[in-house]
Coordinates of C-alpha atoms in Angstrom, one line a residue:
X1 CA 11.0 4.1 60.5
X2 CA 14.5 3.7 58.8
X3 CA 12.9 1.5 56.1
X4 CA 10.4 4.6 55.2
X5 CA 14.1 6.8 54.2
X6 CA 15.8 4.0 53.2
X7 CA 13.0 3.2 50.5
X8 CA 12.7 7.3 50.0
X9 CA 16.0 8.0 49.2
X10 CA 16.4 5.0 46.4
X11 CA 13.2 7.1 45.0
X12 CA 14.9 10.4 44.7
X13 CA 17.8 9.4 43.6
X14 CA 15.8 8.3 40.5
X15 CA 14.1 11.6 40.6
X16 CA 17.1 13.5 40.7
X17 CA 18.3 11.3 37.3
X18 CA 15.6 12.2 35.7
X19 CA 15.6 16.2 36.6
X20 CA 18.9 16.1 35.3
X21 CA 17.6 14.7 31.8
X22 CA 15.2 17.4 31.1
X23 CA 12.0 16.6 33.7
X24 CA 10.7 19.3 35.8
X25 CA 8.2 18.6 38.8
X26 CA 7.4 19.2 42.3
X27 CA 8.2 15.9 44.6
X28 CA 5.3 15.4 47.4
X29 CA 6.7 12.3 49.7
X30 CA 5.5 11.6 53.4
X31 CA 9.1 11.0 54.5
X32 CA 10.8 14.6 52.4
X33 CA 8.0 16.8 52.4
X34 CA 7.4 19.0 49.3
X35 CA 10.5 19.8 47.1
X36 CA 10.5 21.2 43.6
X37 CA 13.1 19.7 40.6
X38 CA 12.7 23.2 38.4
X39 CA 9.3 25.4 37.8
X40 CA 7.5 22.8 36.3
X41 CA 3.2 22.0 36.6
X42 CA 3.8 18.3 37.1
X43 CA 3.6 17.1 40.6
X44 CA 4.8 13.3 41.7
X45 CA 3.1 11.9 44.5
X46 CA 5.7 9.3 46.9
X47 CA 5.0 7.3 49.5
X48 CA 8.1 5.6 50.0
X49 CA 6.7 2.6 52.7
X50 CA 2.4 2.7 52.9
X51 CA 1.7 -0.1 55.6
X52 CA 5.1 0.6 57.3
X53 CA 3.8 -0.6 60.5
X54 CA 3.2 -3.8 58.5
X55 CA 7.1 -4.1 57.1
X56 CA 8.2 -3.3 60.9
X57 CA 6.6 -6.0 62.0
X58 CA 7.2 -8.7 59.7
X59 CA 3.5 -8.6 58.1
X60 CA 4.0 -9.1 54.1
X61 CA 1.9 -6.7 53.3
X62 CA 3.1 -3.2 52.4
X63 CA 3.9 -1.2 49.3
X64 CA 5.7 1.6 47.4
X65 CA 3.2 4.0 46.0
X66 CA 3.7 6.7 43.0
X67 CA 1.5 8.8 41.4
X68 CA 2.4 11.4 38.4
X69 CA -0.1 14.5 38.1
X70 CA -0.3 16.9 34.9
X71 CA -1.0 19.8 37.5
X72 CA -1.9 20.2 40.9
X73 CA -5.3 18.3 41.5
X74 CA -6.4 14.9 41.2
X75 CA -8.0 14.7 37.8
X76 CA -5.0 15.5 36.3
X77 CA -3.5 12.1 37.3
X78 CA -1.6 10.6 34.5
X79 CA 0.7 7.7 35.8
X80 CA 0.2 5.6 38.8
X81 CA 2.7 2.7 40.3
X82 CA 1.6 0.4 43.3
X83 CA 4.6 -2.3 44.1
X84 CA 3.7 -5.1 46.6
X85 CA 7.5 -5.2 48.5
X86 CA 7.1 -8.1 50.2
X87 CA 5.1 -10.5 47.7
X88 CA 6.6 -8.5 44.0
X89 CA 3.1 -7.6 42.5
X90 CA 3.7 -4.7 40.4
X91 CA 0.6 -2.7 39.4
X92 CA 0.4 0.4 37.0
X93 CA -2.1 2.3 35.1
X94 CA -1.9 5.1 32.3
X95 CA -4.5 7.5 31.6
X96 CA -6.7 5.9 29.0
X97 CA -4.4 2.9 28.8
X98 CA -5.9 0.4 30.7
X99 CA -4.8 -0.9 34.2
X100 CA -2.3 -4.1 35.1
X101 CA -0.7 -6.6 37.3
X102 CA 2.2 -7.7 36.4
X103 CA 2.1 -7.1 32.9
X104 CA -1.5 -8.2 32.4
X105 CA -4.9 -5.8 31.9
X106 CA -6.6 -6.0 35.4
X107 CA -10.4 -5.4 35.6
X108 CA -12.7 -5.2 38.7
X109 CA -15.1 -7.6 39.6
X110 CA -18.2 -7.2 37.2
X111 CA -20.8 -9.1 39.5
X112 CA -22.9 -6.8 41.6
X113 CA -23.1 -7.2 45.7
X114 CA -20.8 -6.6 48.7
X115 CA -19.1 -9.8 49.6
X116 CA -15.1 -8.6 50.8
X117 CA -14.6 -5.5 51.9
X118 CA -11.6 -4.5 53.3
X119 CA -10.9 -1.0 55.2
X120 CA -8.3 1.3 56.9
X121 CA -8.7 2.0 60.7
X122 CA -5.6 4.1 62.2
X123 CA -8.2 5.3 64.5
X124 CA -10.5 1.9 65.5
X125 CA -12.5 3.7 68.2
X126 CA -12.9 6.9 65.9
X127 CA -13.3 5.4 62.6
X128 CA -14.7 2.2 62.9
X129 CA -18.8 3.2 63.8
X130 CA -18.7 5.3 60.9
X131 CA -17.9 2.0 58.5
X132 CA -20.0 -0.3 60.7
X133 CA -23.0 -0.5 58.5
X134 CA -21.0 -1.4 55.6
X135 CA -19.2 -4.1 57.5
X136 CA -21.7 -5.7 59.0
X137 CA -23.2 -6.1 55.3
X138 CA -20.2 -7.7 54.2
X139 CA -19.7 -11.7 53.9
X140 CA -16.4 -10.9 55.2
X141 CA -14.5 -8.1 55.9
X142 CA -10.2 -7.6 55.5
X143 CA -8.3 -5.0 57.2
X144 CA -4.8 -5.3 55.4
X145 CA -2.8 -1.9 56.2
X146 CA -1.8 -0.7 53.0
X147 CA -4.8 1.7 51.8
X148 CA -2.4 1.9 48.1
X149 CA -2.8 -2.0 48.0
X150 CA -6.0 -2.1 49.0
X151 CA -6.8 0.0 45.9
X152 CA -5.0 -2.4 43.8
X153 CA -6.2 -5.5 44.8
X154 CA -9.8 -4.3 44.2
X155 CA -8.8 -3.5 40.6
X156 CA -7.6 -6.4 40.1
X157 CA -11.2 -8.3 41.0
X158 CA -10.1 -9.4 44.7
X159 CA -12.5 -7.7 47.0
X160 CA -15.8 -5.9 46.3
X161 CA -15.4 -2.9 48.2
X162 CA -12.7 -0.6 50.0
X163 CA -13.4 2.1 53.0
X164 CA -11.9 4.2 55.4
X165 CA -13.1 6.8 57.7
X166 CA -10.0 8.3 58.7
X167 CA -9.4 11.4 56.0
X168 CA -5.9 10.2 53.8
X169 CA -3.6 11.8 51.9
X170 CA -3.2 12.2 48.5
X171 CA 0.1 10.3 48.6
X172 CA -1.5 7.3 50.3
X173 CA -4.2 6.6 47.0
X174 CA -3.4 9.0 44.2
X175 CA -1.7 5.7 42.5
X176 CA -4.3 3.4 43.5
X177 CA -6.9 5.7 42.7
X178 CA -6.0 5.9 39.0
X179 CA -5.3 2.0 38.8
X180 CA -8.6 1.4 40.1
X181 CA -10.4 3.7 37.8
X182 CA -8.9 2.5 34.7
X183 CA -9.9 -0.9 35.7
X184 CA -13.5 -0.1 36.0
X185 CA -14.0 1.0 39.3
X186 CA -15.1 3.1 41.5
X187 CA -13.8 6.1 44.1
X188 CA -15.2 8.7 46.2
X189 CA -15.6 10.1 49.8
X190 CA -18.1 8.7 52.0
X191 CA -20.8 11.0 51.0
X192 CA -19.8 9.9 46.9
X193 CA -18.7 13.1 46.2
X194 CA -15.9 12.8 43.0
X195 CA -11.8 13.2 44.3
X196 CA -11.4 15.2 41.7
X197 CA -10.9 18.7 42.4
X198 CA -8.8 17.1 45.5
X199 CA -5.5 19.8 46.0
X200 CA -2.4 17.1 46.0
X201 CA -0.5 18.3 49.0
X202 CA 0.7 16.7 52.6
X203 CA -2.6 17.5 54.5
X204 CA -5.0 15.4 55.1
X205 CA -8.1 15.3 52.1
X206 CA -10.9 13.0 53.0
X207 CA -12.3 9.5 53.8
X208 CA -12.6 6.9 51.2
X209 CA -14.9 4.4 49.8
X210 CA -13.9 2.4 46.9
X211 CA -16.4 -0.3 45.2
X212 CA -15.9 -2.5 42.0
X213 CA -18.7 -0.9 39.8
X214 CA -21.3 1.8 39.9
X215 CA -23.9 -0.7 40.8
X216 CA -22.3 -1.6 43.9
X217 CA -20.8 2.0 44.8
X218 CA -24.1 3.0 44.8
X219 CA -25.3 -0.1 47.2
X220 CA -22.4 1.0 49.6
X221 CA -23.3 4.8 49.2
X222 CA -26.9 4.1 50.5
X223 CA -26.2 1.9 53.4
X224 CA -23.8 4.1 54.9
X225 CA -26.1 7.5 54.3
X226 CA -29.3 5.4 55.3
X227 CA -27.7 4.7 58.7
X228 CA -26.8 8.0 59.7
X229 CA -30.6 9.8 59.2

């Protein structure tokens, strides 16, 4: 979509400032590809428009997600940005600094249960049996379109738990990962095996599930595996 290049190209020109004073990376965007600034270890993580389908519709929910990685995998994240386009909600996180919304420190919900959970479906006929369990546990369930505001909105204590069966890439919830993490929460893939040692490139990684606290990772964990046996 032209808003997806638009929105890229207002990002690299940034990126392109701040190669010129000094900074040395490798750029991974959905839109560009992979593109280095100089031989540095650091890798930023773009996606210029996640929910696009959303902003070409007219649906006021869709985001601009960046992520900033010491080195190559996921557990080197260090920075991650989440910007709500349409409504302005600006959320951010540091490594070991605490997580935020619009200036102020954002925690998960500390209450155990699954009340909202809200998931991804790109695939419904595909994805959705796989998730079914969790759904039909929910009090009510939220499909929004933006997996990087998804992410963010849990942090900031709005819905229990987050899933997706379709595999994503790293661009789509590096950000939203580390904003969720440093406000208490919880992410994994299906099976709750730890993101990681997750490779930060264009392919595809793996599903998602995403959850307030341990307590109620763990609560998600086992009614998805106890339905498959």
């Amino acid at each position: 979509f032209p808003v997806d290049k638009w929105a890229e190209d207002i990002i690299i020109a940034a990126l392109e400032r701040a190669h010129q004073q000094g900074e040395s990376f490798t750029l991974i965007s959905e839109e560009l590809g992979l593109r280095k600034f100089g031989d540095g270890k650091k890798v930023v993580l773009v996606d210029p428009i996640d929910g696009s389908n959303n902003a070409k519709s007219g649906i006021p929910f869709f985001s601009t997600s960046l992520a900033l990685l010491n080195d190559e995998t996921l557990s080197t994240l260090a920075v991650g940005y989440v910007i709500n386009l349409a409504m302005g909600d600006e959320f951010w996180a540091m490594r070991a600094q605490g997580a935020y919304k619009n200036g102020k420190r954002i925690r998960t919900a500390a209450t155990q249960g699954i009340t909202i959970v809200a998931y991804e479906a790109s695939s419904p006929k595909a994805d959705l049996p796989r998730i079914m369990p969790l759904l039909g546990e929910a009090k009510r369930t939220r499909c929004f379109g933006s997996t990087a505001l998804d992410l963010s909105y849990l942090a900031s204590g709005a819905i229990s738990v987050f899933a997706t069966a379709t595999a994503s890439r790293a661009f789509d919830y590096a950000a939203g990962m580390l904003i969720l993490e440093e406000a208490d929460g919880v992410i994994t893939d299906l099976e709750g095996t730890s993101l990681d040692h997750i490779v930060a490139g264009l392919g595809r990684t793996v599903p998602l599930l995403a959850s307030k606290n341990d307590a109620t990772h763990v609560m998600a964990l086992n009614i998805l595996t106890s339905r498959q046996r």
